[in-house]
Amino acid sequence: MTANSEYLNELQQQGDFLTLSRNNEWHLAAGAFTLSNGTAVTIHDTGVIEFQPKCDTTIDVVLSSAIHGNETAPIEICDDLIKRIILGDLQLAQRVLFIFGNPQSINIGKRFVEENLNRLFNGHHTVEGVRMNNERTRAAKLEQYVSDFYQRGGQHRERCHYDLHTAIRGSKNDKFAVYPFLHGKPWKKSQLQFLLSCGVNTVLMMKSPATTFSYYSSFVHGADSFTVELGQVKPFGENDMSRFAKTKATLSALISQKEVIYKEFDASDFELFAVHRSINRTEQDFTFPFSDDAENFTGFSKGDLLATDGQTCYYADVEGEAIIFPNADVALGQRALLTVIPLQLTDNII
Ligand SMILES: [Zn+2]
């Protein structure tokens, strides 16, 4: 038996694709097998596994986690779904591609090894004059796997991609999703209904292109794609999984049912925000006036200090301007803070 078929046998028996990926941090030989229910399983690489059920399908679903390696709860959710599929406990009704983005960063318990993977998508992995590293190579490969997956599914099918994360700090709105910039295309009620079913009622509408995985799938492949933040980071095994029960049940239904009926759309169920501005760190001396544990979506009064970048002070210029993802430790030139303001739903939704 070759090493390749040995790992395939073990995977088929135990369904533990997460451990297999963690034991092969940057590369795993491709392989394939078929489950007794007819579902075709293809391992494209470490952390990248595709399931194609025998039945007719209508949606091509990408579920990614571990784009940041220390964000454990989504990894645990996907690990469990993969196990149940391989062991035959969850029968699929849709094509699914699971991605554990950065296995080495899972192993070291860090957000990333050398570079933040979620700043490298949509071509930003390959920049003339910038040295390639493992994360840049990985971002390029992940784009290719997603592209191939959607292309094999074919045109005129529903495409979705949920990139699952947990936030570094707590949030007034525990779970929230980022709706990538759609370049004028309308937002979709059906997607907001899906998110609500996952326990996510707060959605941040982006107004410009990004380097994120979700923006890539949305922009390049027309997928309904979101970065979904499921709560605060905890080490493996310390997550209170009951807080993720709705997310897990909804994802499970999405991939195992021909159709899922969600609660009727009601705009008052949601808190929507639009990005107001992005504040970059340009100086070594960069500080926030609020404490390290200030929560995402904390609002400020007009005129309040938001950040100090060397000699430059940033003040809230809109009443209720709220902070998202503050991180004073980012590399020079990168985003240290995003601010948002409340948004009313307009006509631009279908
Ligand atoms: Zn993350």
Coordinates of C-alpha atoms and ligand atoms in Angstrom, one line a residue:
M1 CA 0.0 0.0 0.0
T2 CA 1.2 3.5 -0.8
A3 CA 1.4 6.2 1.9
N4 CA -1.4 7.9 -0.1
S5 CA -3.9 5.1 0.2
E6 CA -3.0 4.5 3.8
Y7 CA -4.1 8.0 4.8
L8 CA -7.2 7.6 2.6
N9 CA -8.2 4.4 4.5
E10 CA -7.7 6.0 7.8
L11 CA -9.7 9.1 6.8
Q12 CA -12.5 6.9 5.4
Q13 CA -12.7 5.0 8.7
Q14 CA -12.4 7.9 11.2
G15 CA -13.4 11.0 9.2
D16 CA -10.7 13.1 10.9
F17 CA -9.7 15.4 8.2
L18 CA -8.7 18.1 10.6
T19 CA -6.0 16.1 12.3
L20 CA -4.8 14.9 8.9
S21 CA -4.5 18.5 7.7
R22 CA -2.8 19.6 10.9
N23 CA -0.2 16.8 10.5
N24 CA 0.5 18.0 6.9
E25 CA 0.7 21.7 7.4
W26 CA 1.3 23.0 3.9
H27 CA 0.9 20.1 1.6
L28 CA -1.1 16.8 1.3
A29 CA -1.1 14.6 -1.8
A30 CA -4.5 14.6 -3.6
G31 CA -6.7 11.6 -3.2
A32 CA -10.3 10.3 -3.6
F33 CA -12.8 7.7 -2.5
T34 CA -16.5 7.2 -2.6
L35 CA -18.8 6.8 0.5
S36 CA -21.2 3.9 0.6
N37 CA -24.1 6.4 0.0
G38 CA -22.5 7.3 -3.3
T39 CA -21.0 10.6 -2.3
A40 CA -17.7 11.2 -4.0
V41 CA -14.9 12.6 -1.7
T42 CA -11.9 14.4 -3.2
I43 CA -9.0 15.6 -1.1
H44 CA -7.4 18.4 -3.1
D45 CA -4.7 19.4 -0.7
T46 CA -4.2 19.8 3.1
G47 CA -7.3 21.4 4.5
V48 CA -9.2 21.2 1.3
I49 CA -11.9 18.5 0.8
E50 CA -14.8 18.3 -1.6
F51 CA -18.0 16.3 -1.4
Q52 CA -20.2 15.6 -4.4
P53 CA -23.4 13.7 -3.6
K54 CA -24.9 11.3 -6.1
C55 CA -28.2 13.1 -6.2
D56 CA -29.0 16.2 -8.4
T57 CA -27.9 19.4 -6.6
T58 CA -28.6 23.1 -7.0
I59 CA -26.1 24.9 -4.8
D60 CA -22.4 24.9 -4.6
V61 CA -21.4 25.6 -1.0
V62 CA -17.9 26.6 0.2
L63 CA -17.4 26.6 4.0
S64 CA -14.0 27.9 5.1
S65 CA -12.5 28.2 8.6
A66 CA -9.0 28.6 10.0
I67 CA -8.2 31.4 7.6
H68 CA -7.0 32.6 11.1
G69 CA -5.6 29.6 12.9
N70 CA -6.6 30.5 16.5
E71 CA -10.2 31.0 15.7
T72 CA -11.2 27.6 16.9
A73 CA -15.0 27.4 17.1
P74 CA -15.6 27.5 13.4
I75 CA -12.9 24.9 12.9
E76 CA -14.7 22.7 15.4
I77 CA -18.0 23.2 13.6
C78 CA -16.5 22.2 10.2
D79 CA -14.5 19.3 11.7
D80 CA -17.7 17.9 13.1
L81 CA -19.7 18.4 9.8
I82 CA -16.9 16.7 7.8
K83 CA -16.8 13.7 10.2
R84 CA -20.5 13.2 10.1
I85 CA -20.5 13.3 6.3
I86 CA -17.6 10.8 5.9
L87 CA -19.0 8.5 8.6
G88 CA -22.4 8.5 6.8
D89 CA -24.4 10.3 9.5
L90 CA -25.1 13.4 7.4
Q91 CA -26.4 12.8 3.9
L92 CA -25.6 15.7 1.6
A93 CA -28.1 17.2 -0.9
Q94 CA -25.6 19.8 -2.2
R95 CA -22.0 20.0 -3.4
V96 CA -19.7 21.2 -0.6
L97 CA -16.1 22.3 -0.5
F98 CA -14.6 22.6 3.0
I99 CA -11.4 24.6 3.6
F100 CA -9.2 24.7 6.7
G101 CA -7.2 27.7 5.5
N102 CA -4.0 27.7 7.5
P103 CA -3.2 24.4 9.3
Q104 CA 0.2 25.5 10.6
S105 CA -1.4 28.5 12.3
I106 CA -3.9 26.2 14.0
N107 CA -0.9 24.2 15.3
I108 CA 0.9 27.2 16.7
G109 CA -2.4 28.7 18.0
K110 CA -1.8 32.0 16.2
R111 CA -3.9 34.1 13.8
F112 CA -1.2 33.5 11.2
V113 CA 2.4 32.3 10.7
E114 CA 4.0 35.1 8.7
E115 CA 1.2 37.1 7.2
N116 CA -2.5 37.6 7.6
L117 CA -4.1 35.3 5.0
N118 CA -7.2 37.4 4.8
R119 CA -5.2 40.4 3.5
L120 CA -3.9 38.3 0.5
F121 CA -6.9 37.3 -1.6
N122 CA -8.2 38.7 -4.9
G123 CA -4.7 38.6 -6.3
H124 CA -2.9 40.4 -3.4
H125 CA -0.9 37.2 -2.8
T126 CA 1.3 37.8 -5.8
V127 CA 2.8 41.3 -5.9
E128 CA 5.9 42.2 -8.0
G129 CA 8.9 42.8 -5.7
V130 CA 7.2 41.2 -2.7
R131 CA 8.8 37.9 -1.6
M132 CA 6.4 34.9 -1.6
N133 CA 5.9 33.0 1.7
N134 CA 3.8 30.0 2.7
E135 CA 0.7 32.1 3.3
R136 CA 1.0 33.9 0.0
T137 CA 1.3 30.6 -1.9
R138 CA -1.6 29.2 0.1
A139 CA -3.9 32.1 -0.7
A140 CA -3.1 31.7 -4.4
K141 CA -3.9 27.9 -4.2
L142 CA -7.1 28.5 -2.2
E143 CA -8.4 30.8 -4.9
Q144 CA -7.7 28.2 -7.5
Y145 CA -9.5 25.4 -5.5
V146 CA -12.6 27.6 -5.1
S147 CA -12.4 28.6 -8.8
D148 CA -12.1 24.9 -9.9
F149 CA -15.0 23.9 -7.5
Y150 CA -17.4 26.5 -8.9
Q151 CA -16.4 25.8 -12.5
R152 CA -16.9 22.0 -12.1
G153 CA -20.4 22.8 -10.7
G154 CA -21.1 24.8 -13.9
Q155 CA -22.8 28.1 -14.7
H156 CA -26.4 29.1 -13.6
R157 CA -26.2 27.4 -10.2
E158 CA -26.4 29.0 -6.8
R159 CA -23.0 29.7 -5.4
C160 CA -22.4 30.6 -1.8
H161 CA -19.3 30.9 0.4
Y162 CA -19.4 31.4 4.2
D163 CA -15.9 32.2 5.6
L164 CA -16.2 31.5 9.3
H165 CA -14.3 33.5 11.9
T166 CA -14.3 34.5 15.5
A167 CA -13.4 38.0 16.6
I168 CA -10.3 38.8 18.7
R169 CA -12.3 40.8 21.2
G170 CA -15.9 40.7 22.5
S171 CA -18.6 42.4 20.6
K172 CA -21.8 44.2 21.6
N173 CA -23.3 42.3 18.8
D174 CA -21.8 38.9 19.5
K175 CA -22.2 37.5 16.0
F176 CA -22.0 39.5 12.9
A177 CA -21.4 39.1 9.2
V178 CA -19.6 41.2 6.6
Y179 CA -21.3 41.6 3.3
P180 CA -18.6 42.3 0.7
F181 CA -18.9 45.3 -1.7
L182 CA -21.2 44.2 -4.5
H183 CA -20.3 47.0 -7.0
G184 CA -23.9 48.2 -7.2
K185 CA -25.6 44.8 -7.3
P186 CA -28.4 44.4 -4.8
W187 CA -28.2 42.8 -1.4
K188 CA -30.3 39.6 -1.0
K189 CA -33.0 39.2 1.6
S190 CA -32.6 35.4 1.3
Q191 CA -29.0 35.7 2.5
L192 CA -30.0 37.9 5.5
Q193 CA -32.7 35.3 6.3
F194 CA -30.0 32.5 6.2
L195 CA -27.7 34.6 8.5
L196 CA -30.5 35.3 11.0
S197 CA -31.1 31.5 11.2
C198 CA -27.4 31.1 12.0
G199 CA -28.0 33.5 14.9
V200 CA -26.4 36.5 13.1
N201 CA -28.6 39.6 13.1
T202 CA -25.9 42.2 12.6
V203 CA -24.5 42.8 9.1
L204 CA -21.9 45.2 8.0
M205 CA -22.2 46.3 4.4
M206 CA -18.8 47.1 2.8
K207 CA -18.5 50.0 0.4
S208 CA -15.2 49.2 -1.3
P209 CA -13.2 46.2 -2.7
A210 CA -11.2 44.2 -0.1
T211 CA -8.5 41.6 0.1
T212 CA -10.6 39.1 2.0
F213 CA -11.6 35.5 0.9
S214 CA -15.3 36.4 1.0
Y215 CA -14.8 39.4 -1.3
Y216 CA -12.8 37.2 -3.7
S217 CA -15.7 34.7 -4.1
S218 CA -18.3 37.4 -4.4
F219 CA -16.4 39.5 -6.9
V220 CA -14.8 36.9 -9.0
H221 CA -17.4 34.1 -8.9
G222 CA -20.6 36.0 -8.2
A223 CA -21.1 33.9 -5.0
D224 CA -23.3 35.0 -2.1
S225 CA -20.3 35.3 0.1
F226 CA -19.8 36.5 3.7
T227 CA -17.2 36.8 6.4
V228 CA -19.1 35.5 9.4
E229 CA -17.9 36.4 12.9
L230 CA -19.3 33.9 15.4
G231 CA -18.1 35.4 18.7
Q232 CA -14.9 35.7 20.7
V233 CA -11.8 33.5 20.3
K234 CA -11.3 30.7 22.8
P235 CA -8.7 27.9 22.8
F236 CA -9.7 24.5 21.4
G237 CA -12.1 22.6 23.7
E238 CA -13.0 25.8 25.7
N239 CA -15.7 27.0 23.3
D240 CA -19.2 26.8 24.7
M241 CA -20.6 25.0 21.6
S242 CA -24.2 25.7 22.7
R243 CA -23.5 29.2 21.6
F244 CA -22.9 27.9 18.1
A245 CA -25.8 25.5 17.9
K246 CA -28.0 27.6 15.6
T247 CA -25.1 28.2 13.2
K248 CA -24.2 24.5 13.1
A249 CA -27.9 23.4 12.6
T250 CA -28.4 26.0 9.8
L251 CA -25.2 25.0 8.0
S252 CA -26.1 21.4 8.4
A253 CA -29.5 22.0 6.9
L254 CA -28.1 24.1 4.1
I255 CA -25.9 21.2 2.8
S256 CA -28.2 18.3 3.6
Q257 CA -31.6 19.6 2.4
K258 CA -32.8 20.3 -1.2
E259 CA -34.4 23.5 0.1
V260 CA -34.4 25.3 3.5
I261 CA -37.4 27.4 4.6
Y262 CA -36.3 30.4 6.7
K263 CA -38.2 32.9 8.8
E264 CA -40.0 35.4 6.6
F265 CA -37.9 38.5 6.0
D266 CA -38.5 41.4 8.4
A267 CA -36.1 44.4 8.3
S268 CA -36.6 45.0 12.0
D269 CA -34.9 41.7 12.8
F270 CA -31.6 43.2 11.7
E271 CA -29.0 45.7 12.8
L272 CA -27.3 47.0 9.7
F273 CA -24.2 49.1 9.5
A274 CA -22.2 50.6 6.7
V275 CA -18.5 51.1 6.7
H276 CA -17.7 54.8 7.4
R277 CA -13.9 54.8 7.2
S278 CA -10.7 52.8 7.6
I279 CA -7.9 54.2 9.8
N280 CA -4.4 52.9 9.0
R281 CA -1.4 52.8 11.2
T282 CA 1.3 54.8 9.6
E283 CA 3.5 55.6 12.6
Q284 CA 5.3 53.4 15.2
D285 CA 3.5 55.4 17.9
F286 CA -0.1 54.4 17.4
T287 CA -2.6 54.3 20.2
F288 CA -6.3 54.0 21.0
P289 CA -7.9 56.0 23.8
F290 CA -10.1 53.1 24.8
S291 CA -9.1 50.0 26.7
D292 CA -7.8 46.8 25.1
D293 CA -11.1 45.1 25.7
A294 CA -13.4 47.7 24.1
E295 CA -16.0 45.8 22.3
N296 CA -16.7 45.8 18.6
F297 CA -19.7 48.1 17.7
T298 CA -19.0 50.4 20.7
G299 CA -20.4 53.8 19.6
F300 CA -18.8 57.2 20.2
S301 CA -20.1 60.7 20.3
K302 CA -19.2 63.2 17.6
G303 CA -15.9 64.8 18.5
D304 CA -14.6 61.9 20.7
L305 CA -11.0 60.8 20.1
L306 CA -10.9 57.5 18.2
A307 CA -7.1 57.0 17.6
T308 CA -3.8 58.7 17.6
D309 CA -1.3 58.0 14.8
G310 CA 1.9 59.8 15.6
Q311 CA 1.0 63.5 15.3
T312 CA -2.4 62.8 13.8
C313 CA -5.6 62.6 15.9
Y314 CA -8.7 61.0 14.6
Y315 CA -12.1 62.1 16.1
A316 CA -15.6 60.7 15.6
D317 CA -17.1 62.9 12.9
V318 CA -20.6 61.3 13.0
E319 CA -22.8 60.8 16.1
G320 CA -22.7 57.1 16.9
E321 CA -19.6 56.3 14.9
A322 CA -18.7 52.8 16.1
I323 CA -15.5 50.9 16.2
I324 CA -14.8 47.5 14.6
F325 CA -11.6 45.3 14.6
P326 CA -9.4 47.7 16.5
N327 CA -5.8 46.4 16.4
A328 CA -3.0 48.8 17.3
D329 CA -0.4 46.1 16.6
V330 CA -0.9 45.8 12.8
A331 CA 2.1 46.3 10.5
L332 CA 2.8 49.9 9.4
G333 CA 0.6 50.8 6.5
Q334 CA -2.2 48.4 7.5
R335 CA -5.7 49.0 8.8
A336 CA -5.8 49.5 12.6
L337 CA -9.4 50.4 12.9
L338 CA -12.6 50.3 10.9
T339 CA -15.5 52.6 11.8
V340 CA -19.2 52.0 11.0
I341 CA -22.4 53.9 11.1
P342 CA -26.0 52.6 11.4
L343 CA -27.6 52.0 8.0
Q344 CA -31.3 51.9 7.0
L345 CA -32.3 49.3 4.4
T346 CA -32.8 51.0 1.0
D347 CA -34.4 49.8 -2.2
N348 CA -31.1 48.1 -3.2
I349 CA -32.2 44.7 -1.9
I350 CA -34.1 41.9 -3.6
Ligands
ZN1 ZN -10.6 35.9 11.6

